[in-house]
Amino acid sequence: MMKKRLIALAPYFIALGINFYLLPLLMRDTGAAMVLMLCVMPAAAFVTAVDCGVRRGFTPLLPLGAAVLFLPTVFIHYSATAWVYSIAYGIVVLAGVGLGGLFYGKR
């Protein structure tokens, strides 16, 4: 049962992975980093989560997975102080899945 849920969420985890691992490669200076970290990446995560909520209903696995998926990027792309973004992205994705879940089954 859990395996089916995780397989159904795989496209969303892939989208979040692209967001967390590839978008930081576009950071060239502090200004670009701030725009990406504070605007673009949270917006992309939120839109991905809303889409998941609309199509799959509310699931706490996506926010948890997003937080865990972001943690290795702290050591790859950022400094150790960026770990709080893991919690922030988990909350952003939780809000997106919650909002999308309100529209689940109404399409």
N, CA, C and O atoms as a Tinker XYZ file with bonds, in Angstrom:
   428  protein
     1  N      0.824000   -1.199000    0.000000    73     2
     2  CA     0.000000    0.000000    0.000000    64     1     3
     3  C      0.868000    1.264000    0.000000    63     2     4     5
     4  O      0.625000    2.185000   -0.780000    81     3
     5  N      1.878000    1.306000    0.873000    73     3     6
     6  CA     2.751000    2.474000    0.949000    64     5     7
     7  C      3.555000    2.627000   -0.338000    63     6     8     9
     8  O      3.814000    3.743000   -0.788000    81     7
     9  N      3.949000    1.496000   -0.927000    73     7    10
    10  CA     4.725000    1.545000   -2.163000    64     9    11
    11  C      3.912000    2.199000   -3.277000    63    10    12    13
    12  O      4.454000    2.983000   -4.057000    81    11
    13  N      2.620000    1.887000   -3.361000    73    11    14
    14  CA     1.758000    2.503000   -4.376000    64    13    15
    15  C      1.656000    4.010000   -4.174000    63    14    16    17
    16  O      1.671000    4.774000   -5.139000    81    15
    17  N      1.552000    4.433000   -2.922000    73    15    18
    18  CA     1.472000    5.870000   -2.629000    64    17    19
    19  C      2.744000    6.586000   -3.048000    63    18    20    21
    20  O      2.694000    7.664000   -3.641000    81    19
    21  N      3.881000    5.984000   -2.736000    73    19    22
    22  CA     5.153000    6.611000   -3.086000    64    21    23
    23  C      5.364000    6.650000   -4.594000    63    22    24    25
    24  O      5.891000    7.629000   -5.121000    81    23
    25  N      4.962000    5.603000   -5.284000    73    23    26
    26  CA     5.078000    5.590000   -6.744000    64    25    27
    27  C      4.175000    6.659000   -7.349000    63    26    28    29
    28  O      4.561000    7.315000   -8.317000    81    27
    29  N      2.985000    6.842000   -6.797000    73    27    30
    30  CA     2.069000    7.871000   -7.299000    64    29    31
    31  C      2.629000    9.278000   -7.062000    63    30    32    33
    32  O      2.323000   10.203000   -7.814000    81    31
    33  N      3.435000    9.436000   -6.031000    73    31    34
    34  CA     4.022000   10.745000   -5.716000    64    33    35
    35  C      5.361000   10.977000   -6.413000    63    34    36    37
    36  O      5.922000   12.069000   -6.321000    81    35
    37  N      5.871000    9.977000   -7.101000    73    35    38
    38  CA     7.194000   10.071000   -7.736000    64    37    39
    39  C      7.333000   11.276000   -8.668000    63    38    40    41
    40  O      8.360000   11.952000   -8.605000    81    39
    41  N      6.353000   11.583000   -9.534000    73    39    42
    42  CA     6.534000   12.762000  -10.399000    64    41    43
    43  C      6.689000   14.060000   -9.611000    63    42    44    45
    44  O      7.404000   14.967000  -10.037000    81    43
    45  N      6.031000   14.144000   -8.485000    73    43    46
    46  CA     6.118000   15.352000   -7.657000    64    45    47
    47  C      7.468000   15.422000   -6.952000    63    46    48    49
    48  O      8.044000   16.500000   -6.811000    81    47
    49  N      7.971000   14.274000   -6.513000    73    47    50
    50  CA     9.302000   14.248000   -5.911000    64    49    51
    51  C     10.374000   14.589000   -6.950000    63    50    52    53
    52  O     11.359000   15.255000   -6.630000    81    51
    53  N     10.188000   14.141000   -8.174000    73    51    54
    54  CA    11.134000   14.475000   -9.242000    64    53    55
    55  C     11.114000   15.977000   -9.508000    63    54    56    57
    56  O     12.166000   16.600000   -9.652000    81    55
    57  N      9.919000   16.556000   -9.574000    73    55    58
    58  CA     9.810000   18.007000   -9.798000    64    57    59
    59  C     10.465000   18.777000   -8.660000    63    58    60    61
    60  O     11.162000   19.763000   -8.901000    81    59
    61  N     10.249000   18.339000   -7.424000    73    59    62
    62  CA    10.879000   18.997000   -6.276000    64    61    63
    63  C     12.397000   18.815000   -6.312000    63    62    64    65
    64  O     13.144000   19.731000   -5.968000    81    63
    65  N     12.844000   17.643000   -6.726000    73    63    66
    66  CA    14.277000   17.396000   -6.842000    64    65    67
    67  C     14.928000   18.318000   -7.860000    63    66    68    69
    68  O     16.011000   18.850000   -7.619000    81    67
    69  N     14.268000   18.506000   -8.995000    73    67    70
    70  CA    14.775000   19.444000  -10.004000    64    69    71
    71  C     14.822000   20.848000   -9.415000    63    70    72    73
    72  O     15.791000   21.583000   -9.605000    81    71
    73  N     13.778000   21.204000   -8.709000    73    71    74
    74  CA    13.713000   22.517000   -8.069000    64    73    75
    75  C     14.860000   22.707000   -7.081000    63    74    76    77
    76  O     15.517000   23.748000   -7.088000    81    75
    77  N     15.102000   21.718000   -6.238000    73    75    78
    78  CA    16.082000   21.853000   -5.167000    64    77    79
    79  C     17.529000   21.646000   -5.619000    63    78    80    81
    80  O     18.443000   22.245000   -5.052000    81    79
    81  N     17.744000   20.804000   -6.632000    73    79    82
    82  CA    19.107000   20.453000   -7.012000    64    81    83
    83  C     19.616000   21.164000   -8.259000    63    82    84    85
    84  O     20.814000   21.430000   -8.364000    81    83
    85  N     18.734000   21.479000   -9.208000    73    83    86
    86  CA    19.190000   22.098000  -10.454000    64    85    87
    87  C     19.044000   23.621000  -10.467000    63    86    88    89
    88  O     19.918000   24.311000  -10.991000    81    87
    89  N     17.972000   24.152000   -9.907000    73    87    90
    90  CA    17.804000   25.609000   -9.893000    64    89    91
    91  C     18.942000   26.344000   -9.173000    63    90    92    93
    92  O     19.326000   27.428000   -9.614000    81    91
    93  N     19.489000   25.805000   -8.096000    73    91    94
    94  CA    20.604000   26.520000   -7.457000    64    93    95
    95  C     21.831000   26.688000   -8.355000    63    94    96    97
    96  O     22.683000   27.532000   -8.081000    81    95
    97  N     21.926000   25.907000   -9.403000    73    95    98
    98  CA    23.047000   26.059000  -10.328000    64    97    99
    99  C     22.974000   27.385000  -11.092000    63    98   100   101
   100  O     23.965000   27.819000  -11.679000    81    99
   101  N     21.804000   28.025000  -11.083000    73    99   102
   102  CA    21.624000   29.308000  -11.755000    64   101   103
   103  C     22.087000   30.493000  -10.900000    63   102   104   105
   104  O     22.127000   31.627000  -11.378000    81   103
   105  N     22.433000   30.232000   -9.653000    73   103   106
   106  CA    22.863000   31.313000   -8.757000    64   105   107
   107  C     24.260000   31.783000   -9.148000    63   106   108   109
   108  O     25.230000   31.028000   -9.071000    81   107
   109  N     24.342000   33.030000   -9.564000    73   107   110
   110  CA    25.636000   33.596000   -9.963000    64   109   111
   111  C     26.152000   34.629000   -8.963000    63   110   112   113
   112  O     27.360000   34.801000   -8.802000    81   111
   113  N     25.234000   35.303000   -8.305000    73   111   114
   114  CA    25.620000   36.312000   -7.312000    64   113   115
   115  C     24.601000   36.302000   -6.186000    63   114   116   117
   116  O     23.639000   35.535000   -6.218000    81   115
   117  N     24.808000   37.139000   -5.209000    73   115   118
   118  CA    23.931000   37.164000   -4.040000    64   117   119
   119  C     22.505000   37.554000   -4.413000    63   118   120   121
   120  O     21.552000   36.993000   -3.873000    81   119
   121  N     22.346000   38.495000   -5.319000    73   119   122
   122  CA    21.004000   38.926000   -5.733000    64   121   123
   123  C     20.226000   37.804000   -6.392000    63   122   124   125
   124  O     19.055000   37.586000   -6.083000    81   123
   125  N     20.875000   37.095000   -7.298000    73   123   126
   126  CA    20.220000   35.965000   -7.962000    64   125   127
   127  C     19.900000   34.865000   -6.961000    63   126   128   129
   128  O     18.854000   34.221000   -7.050000    81   127
   129  N     20.796000   34.651000   -6.013000    73   127   130
   130  CA    20.563000   33.630000   -4.991000    64   129   131
   131  C     19.347000   33.976000   -4.134000    63   130   132   133
   132  O     18.541000   33.102000   -3.816000    81   131
   133  N     19.217000   35.234000   -3.767000    73   131   134
   134  CA    18.087000   35.657000   -2.941000    64   133   135
   135  C     16.761000   35.512000   -3.704000    63   134   136   137
   136  O     15.769000   35.039000   -3.151000    81   135
   137  N     16.758000   35.918000   -4.958000    73   135   138
   138  CA    15.533000   35.795000   -5.761000    64   137   139
   139  C     15.148000   34.329000   -5.905000    63   138   140   141
   140  O     13.980000   33.973000   -5.746000    81   139
   141  N     16.120000   33.481000   -6.206000    73   139   142
   142  CA    15.819000   32.057000   -6.359000    64   141   143
   143  C     15.365000   31.429000   -5.049000    63   142   144   145
   144  O     14.356000   30.724000   -5.017000    81   143
   145  N     16.097000   31.678000   -3.970000    73   143   146
   146  CA    15.788000   31.031000   -2.691000    64   145   147
   147  C     14.505000   31.538000   -2.044000    63   146   148   149
   148  O     13.806000   30.779000   -1.373000    81   147
   149  N     14.195000   32.801000   -2.239000    73   147   150
   150  CA    13.045000   33.381000   -1.539000    64   149   151
   151  C     11.799000   33.519000   -2.405000    63   150   152   153
   152  O     10.706000   33.708000   -1.870000    81   151
   153  N     11.932000   33.431000   -3.725000    73   151   154
   154  CA    10.772000   33.616000   -4.602000    64   153   155
   155  C     10.530000   32.426000   -5.526000    63   154   156   157
   156  O      9.488000   31.775000   -5.454000    81   155
   157  N     11.492000   32.154000   -6.382000    73   155   158
   158  CA    11.298000   31.171000   -7.450000    64   157   159
   159  C     11.146000   29.751000   -6.897000    63   158   160   161
   160  O     10.189000   29.053000   -7.234000    81   159
   161  N     12.072000   29.329000   -6.062000    73   159   162
   162  CA    12.032000   27.957000   -5.560000    64   161   163
   163  C     10.820000   27.678000   -4.669000    63   162   164   165
   164  O     10.197000   26.628000   -4.824000    81   163
   165  N     10.456000   28.579000   -3.737000    73   163   166
   166  CA     9.237000   28.319000   -2.968000    64   165   167
   167  C      7.982000   28.327000   -3.845000    63   166   168   169
   168  O      7.067000   27.534000   -3.622000    81   167
   169  N      7.935000   29.218000   -4.837000    73   167   170
   170  CA     6.768000   29.258000   -5.729000    64   169   171
   171  C      6.658000   27.967000   -6.527000    63   170   172   173
   172  O      5.562000   27.430000   -6.688000    81   171
   173  N      7.781000   27.463000   -7.027000    73   171   174
   174  CA     7.766000   26.209000   -7.782000    64   173   175
   175  C      7.340000   25.043000   -6.887000    63   174   176   177
   176  O      6.574000   24.180000   -7.315000    81   175
   177  N      7.827000   25.018000   -5.663000    73   175   178
   178  CA     7.439000   23.963000   -4.722000    64   177   179
   179  C      5.954000   24.056000   -4.380000    63   178   180   181
   180  O      5.272000   23.036000   -4.276000    81   179
   181  N      5.460000   25.271000   -4.206000    73   179   182
   182  CA     4.046000   25.470000   -3.878000    64   181   183
   183  C      3.151000   25.023000   -5.032000    63   182   184   185
   184  O      2.156000   24.333000   -4.811000    81   183
   185  N      3.495000   25.410000   -6.254000    73   183   186
   186  CA     2.695000   25.023000   -7.426000    64   185   187
   187  C      2.709000   23.505000   -7.601000    63   186   188   189
   188  O      1.678000   22.905000   -7.907000    81   187
   189  N      3.860000   22.891000   -7.410000    73   187   190
   190  CA     3.954000   21.425000   -7.489000    64   189   191
   191  C      3.050000   20.780000   -6.442000    63   190   192   193
   192  O      2.359000   19.803000   -6.731000    81   191
   193  N      3.055000   21.319000   -5.245000    73   191   194
   194  CA     2.247000   20.761000   -4.161000    64   193   195
   195  C      0.750000   20.961000   -4.405000    63   194   196   197
   196  O     -0.047000   20.068000   -4.121000    81   195
   197  N      0.370000   22.113000   -4.922000    73   195   198
   198  CA    -1.044000   22.345000   -5.226000    64   197   199
   199  C     -1.514000   21.351000   -6.282000    63   198   200   201
   200  O     -2.598000   20.781000   -6.165000    81   199
   201  N     -0.700000   21.146000   -7.312000    73   199   202
   202  CA    -1.049000   20.178000   -8.352000    64   201   203
   203  C     -1.222000   18.785000   -7.757000    63   202   204   205
   204  O     -2.161000   18.069000   -8.107000    81   203
   205  N     -0.324000   18.404000   -6.867000    73   203   206
   206  CA    -0.440000   17.101000   -6.204000    64   205   207
   207  C     -1.719000   17.021000   -5.380000    63   206   208   209
   208  O     -2.416000   16.007000   -5.413000    81   207
   209  N     -2.028000   18.073000   -4.647000    73   207   210
   210  CA    -3.233000   18.082000   -3.826000    64   209   211
   211  C     -4.501000   17.977000   -4.652000    63   210   212   213
   212  O     -5.438000   17.278000   -4.268000    81   211
   213  N     -4.535000   18.663000   -5.777000    73   211   214
   214  CA    -5.713000   18.622000   -6.652000    64   213   215
   215  C     -5.877000   17.232000   -7.259000    63   214   216   217
   216  O     -6.993000   16.719000   -7.352000    81   215
   217  N     -4.774000   16.627000   -7.669000    73   215   218
   218  CA    -4.851000   15.324000   -8.354000    64   217   219
   219  C     -4.912000   14.132000   -7.405000    63   218   220   221
   220  O     -5.556000   13.130000   -7.717000    81   219
   221  N     -4.247000   14.226000   -6.243000    73   219   222
   222  CA    -4.126000   13.076000   -5.345000    64   221   223
   223  C     -4.802000   13.274000   -3.990000    63   222   224   225
   224  O     -4.924000   12.323000   -3.219000    81   223
   225  N     -5.236000   14.483000   -3.695000    73   223   226
   226  CA    -5.790000   14.761000   -2.381000    64   225   227
   227  C     -4.671000   15.086000   -1.408000    63   226   228   229
   228  O     -3.492000   15.050000   -1.759000    81   227
   229  N     -5.058000   15.402000   -0.189000    73   227   230
   230  CA    -4.069000   15.767000    0.826000    64   229   231
   231  C     -3.232000   14.552000    1.198000    63   230   232   233
   232  O     -3.768000   13.476000    1.463000    81   231
   233  N     -1.928000   14.729000    1.216000    73   231   234
   234  CA    -1.023000   13.677000    1.671000    64   233   235
   235  C      0.124000   14.310000    2.452000    63   234   236   237
   236  O      0.783000   15.218000    1.945000    81   235
   237  N      0.373000   13.852000    3.669000    73   235   238
   238  CA     1.480000   14.403000    4.451000    64   237   239
   239  C      2.848000   13.893000    3.986000    63   238   240   241
   240  O      3.881000   14.383000    4.442000    81   239
   241  N      2.855000   12.916000    3.085000    73   239   242
   242  CA     4.127000   12.366000    2.621000    64   241   243
   243  C      4.909000   13.356000    1.767000    63   242   244   245
   244  O      6.138000   13.376000    1.819000    81   243
   245  N      4.218000   14.174000    0.984000    73   243   246
   246  CA     4.922000   15.115000    0.111000    64   245   247
   247  C      5.649000   16.199000    0.916000    63   246   248   249
   248  O      6.818000   16.456000    0.630000    81   247
   249  N      5.028000   16.845000    1.898000    73   247   250
   250  CA     5.773000   17.829000    2.686000    64   249   251
   251  C      6.963000   17.216000    3.439000    63   250   252   253
   252  O      8.037000   17.813000    3.512000    81   251
   253  N      6.757000   16.043000    3.985000    73   251   254
   254  CA     7.843000   15.360000    4.681000    64   253   255
   255  C      8.971000   15.025000    3.708000    63   254   256   257
   256  O     10.147000   15.234000    4.003000    81   255
   257  N      8.591000   14.501000    2.547000    73   255   258
   258  CA     9.586000   14.176000    1.527000    64   257   259
   259  C     10.319000   15.404000    1.027000    63   258   260   261
   260  O     11.521000   15.343000    0.769000    81   259
   261  N      9.612000   16.526000    0.884000    73   259   262
   262  CA    10.248000   17.765000    0.428000    64   261   263
   263  C     11.299000   18.233000    1.423000    63   262   264   265
   264  O     12.395000   18.635000    1.034000    81   263
   265  N     10.962000   18.180000    2.704000    73   263   266
   266  CA    11.919000   18.602000    3.737000    64   265   267
   267  C     13.154000   17.704000    3.731000    63   266   268   269
   268  O     14.281000   18.191000    3.825000    81   267
   269  N     12.942000   16.411000    3.621000    73   267   270
   270  CA    14.062000   15.467000    3.602000    64   269   271
   271  C     14.872000   15.609000    2.312000    63   270   272   273
   272  O     16.101000   15.527000    2.336000    81   271
   273  N     14.191000   15.821000    1.199000    73   271   274
   274  CA    14.852000   15.970000   -0.094000    64   273   275
   275  C     15.728000   17.218000   -0.144000    63   274   276   277
   276  O     16.754000   17.231000   -0.823000    81   275
   277  N     15.330000   18.253000    0.565000    73   275   278
   278  CA    16.115000   19.488000    0.553000    64   277   279
   279  C     17.378000   19.386000    1.410000    63   278   280   281
   280  O     18.369000   20.052000    1.107000    81   279
   281  N     17.372000   18.585000    2.453000    73   279   282
   282  CA    18.493000   18.542000    3.400000    64   281   283
   283  C     19.863000   18.322000    2.756000    63   282   284   285
   284  O     20.796000   19.042000    3.112000    81   283
   285  N     20.043000   17.381000    1.840000    73   283   286
   286  CA    21.378000   17.226000    1.243000    64   285   287
   287  C     21.851000   18.451000    0.464000    63   286   288   289
   288  O     23.055000   18.673000    0.336000    81   287
   289  N     20.923000   19.244000   -0.056000    73   287   290
   290  CA    21.335000   20.429000   -0.809000    64   289   291
   291  C     21.993000   21.475000    0.083000    63   290   292   293
   292  O     22.754000   22.317000   -0.393000    81   291
   293  N     21.698000   21.418000    1.374000    73   291   294
   294  CA    22.332000   22.348000    2.312000    64   293   295
   295  C     23.849000   22.199000    2.230000    63   294   296   297
   296  O     24.576000   23.192000    2.259000    81   295
   297  N     24.319000   20.976000    2.129000    73   295   298
   298  CA    25.755000   20.719000    2.105000    64   297   299
   299  C     26.332000   20.780000    0.687000    63   298   300   301
   300  O     27.537000   20.960000    0.514000    81   299
   301  N     25.473000   20.632000   -0.324000    73   299   302
   302  CA    25.932000   20.682000   -1.716000    64   301   303
   303  C     26.025000   22.121000   -2.224000    63   302   304   305
   304  O     27.035000   22.508000   -2.812000    81   303
   305  N     24.969000   22.917000   -1.997000    73   303   306
   306  CA    24.882000   24.245000   -2.601000    64   305   307
   307  C     25.019000   25.405000   -1.620000    63   306   308   309
   308  O     25.362000   26.513000   -2.032000    81   307
   309  N     24.762000   25.178000   -0.345000    73   307   310
   310  CA    24.664000   26.291000    0.604000    64   309   311
   311  C     25.610000   26.065000    1.774000    63   310   312   313
   312  O     26.468000   25.183000    1.733000    81   311
   313  N     25.446000   26.865000    2.809000    73   311   314
   314  CA    26.194000   26.653000    4.052000    64   313   315
   315  C     25.283000   25.942000    5.054000    63   314   316   317
   316  O     24.083000   25.796000    4.823000    81   315
   317  N     25.856000   25.515000    6.142000    73   315   318
   318  CA    25.098000   24.757000    7.142000    64   317   319
   319  C     23.956000   25.559000    7.746000    63   318   320   321
   320  O     23.019000   24.977000    8.292000    81   319
   321  N     24.014000   26.874000    7.659000    73   319   322
   322  CA    22.942000   27.692000    8.218000    64   321   323
   323  C     21.659000   27.625000    7.392000    63   322   324   325
   324  O     20.615000   28.101000    7.838000    81   323
   325  N     21.721000   27.047000    6.209000    73   323   326
   326  CA    20.543000   26.971000    5.339000    64   325   327
   327  C     19.625000   25.803000    5.687000    63   326   328   329
   328  O     18.637000   25.588000    4.985000    81   327
   329  N     19.910000   25.049000    6.732000    73   327   330
   330  CA    19.072000   23.908000    7.086000    64   329   331
   331  C     17.635000   24.330000    7.405000    63   330   332   333
   332  O     16.708000   23.538000    7.236000    81   331
   333  N     17.446000   25.562000    7.861000    73   331   334
   334  CA    16.092000   26.020000    8.196000    64   333   335
   335  C     15.194000   26.076000    6.958000    63   334   336   337
   336  O     13.970000   25.995000    7.070000    81   335
   337  N     15.799000   26.215000    5.793000    73   335   338
   338  CA    15.003000   26.206000    4.564000    64   337   339
   339  C     14.321000   24.857000    4.358000    63   338   340   341
   340  O     13.277000   24.785000    3.710000    81   339
   341  N     14.891000   23.807000    4.891000    73   339   342
   342  CA    14.264000   22.489000    4.800000    64   341   343
   343  C     12.904000   22.508000    5.485000    63   342   344   345
   344  O     11.921000   21.995000    4.950000    81   343
   345  N     12.856000   23.094000    6.653000    73   343   346
   346  CA    11.590000   23.223000    7.380000    64   345   347
   347  C     10.655000   24.162000    6.620000    63   346   348   349
   348  O      9.460000   23.894000    6.497000    81   347
   349  N     11.206000   25.260000    6.114000    73   347   350
   350  CA    10.386000   26.229000    5.371000    64   349   351
   351  C      9.764000   25.596000    4.138000    63   350   352   353
   352  O      8.582000   25.805000    3.866000    81   351
   353  N     10.549000   24.819000    3.382000    73   351   354
   354  CA     9.996000   24.171000    2.191000    64   353   355
   355  C      8.963000   23.118000    2.571000    63   354   356   357
   356  O      7.980000   22.931000    1.854000    81   355
   357  N      9.172000   22.435000    3.682000    73   355   358
   358  CA     8.164000   21.490000    4.159000    64   357   359
   359  C      6.846000   22.190000    4.456000    63   358   360   361
   360  O      5.777000   21.668000    4.139000    81   359
   361  N      6.921000   23.369000    5.064000    73   359   362
   362  CA     5.711000   24.137000    5.383000    64   361   363
   363  C      5.055000   24.669000    4.110000    63   362   364   365
   364  O      3.831000   24.639000    3.985000    81   363
   365  N      5.860000   25.155000    3.168000    73   363   366
   366  CA     5.316000   25.655000    1.895000    64   365   367
   367  C      4.597000   24.532000    1.152000    63   366   368   369
   368  O      3.497000   24.727000    0.635000    81   367
   369  N      5.218000   23.362000    1.102000    73   367   370
   370  CA     4.602000   22.222000    0.416000    64   369   371
   371  C      3.367000   21.742000    1.173000    63   370   372   373
   372  O      2.384000   21.345000    0.547000    81   371
   373  N      3.396000   21.768000    2.488000    73   371   374
   374  CA     2.219000   21.409000    3.285000    64   373   375
   375  C      1.052000   22.339000    2.965000    63   374   376   377
   376  O     -0.081000   21.884000    2.803000    81   375
   377  N      1.326000   23.640000    2.874000    73   375   378
   378  CA     0.275000   24.605000    2.535000    64   377   379
   379  C     -0.259000   24.345000    1.126000    63   378   380   381
   380  O     -1.465000   24.421000    0.891000    81   379
   381  N      0.635000   24.040000    0.197000    73   379   382
   382  CA     0.205000   23.771000   -1.176000    64   381   383
   383  C     -0.642000   22.516000   -1.290000    63   382   384   385
   384  O     -1.669000   22.518000   -1.968000    81   383
   385  N     -0.220000   21.448000   -0.634000    73   383   386
   386  CA    -0.997000   20.202000   -0.663000    64   385   387
   387  C     -2.339000   20.408000    0.036000    63   386   388   389
   388  O     -3.359000   19.872000   -0.397000    81   387
   389  N     -2.331000   21.184000    1.113000    73   387   390
   390  CA    -3.583000   21.470000    1.813000    64   389   391
   391  C     -4.542000   22.258000    0.947000    63   390   392   393
   392  O     -5.730000   21.941000    0.884000    81   391
   393  N     -4.040000   23.279000    0.280000    73   391   394
   394  CA    -4.884000   24.075000   -0.621000    64   393   395
   395  C     -5.386000   23.229000   -1.782000    63   394   396   397
   396  O     -6.570000   23.264000   -2.116000    81   395
   397  N     -4.500000   22.481000   -2.386000    73   395   398
   398  CA    -4.912000   21.611000   -3.499000    64   397   399
   399  C     -5.896000   20.544000   -3.054000    63   398   400   401
   400  O     -6.807000   20.181000   -3.798000    81   399
   401  N     -5.714000   20.040000   -1.837000    73   399   402
   402  CA    -6.628000   19.033000   -1.310000    64   401   403
   403  C     -8.058000   19.536000   -1.169000    63   402   404   405
   404  O     -9.003000   18.750000   -1.224000    81   403
   405  N     -8.220000   20.841000   -0.987000    73   403   406
   406  CA    -9.571000   21.405000   -0.905000    64   405   407
   407  C    -10.325000   21.257000   -2.214000    63   406   408   409
   408  O    -11.554000   21.197000   -2.232000    81   407
   409  N     -9.576000   21.200000   -3.312000    73   407   410
   410  CA   -10.192000   21.071000   -4.635000    64   409   411
   411  C    -10.159000   19.663000   -5.172000    63   410   412   413
   412  O    -10.580000   19.425000   -6.304000    81   411
   413  N     -9.664000   18.715000   -4.379000    73   411   414
   414  CA    -9.602000   17.323000   -4.801000    64   413   415
   415  C    -11.008000   16.793000   -5.036000    63   414   416   417
   416  O    -11.882000   16.946000   -4.183000    81   415
   417  N    -11.224000   16.183000   -6.165000    73   415   418
   418  CA   -12.524000   15.608000   -6.501000    64   417   419
   419  C    -13.527000   16.602000   -7.041000    63   418   420   421
   420  O    -14.656000   16.225000   -7.351000    81   419
   421  N    -13.142000   17.879000   -7.165000    73   419   422
   422  CA   -14.071000   18.901000   -7.657000    64   421   423
   423  C    -13.752000   19.310000   -9.086000    63   422   424   425
   424  O    -14.248000   20.327000   -9.571000    81   423
   425  N    -12.930000   18.523000   -9.755000    73   423   426
   426  CA   -12.589000   18.880000  -11.143000    64   425   427
   427  C    -13.360000   18.052000  -12.112000    63   426   428
   428  O    -13.203000   18.213000  -13.323000    81   427
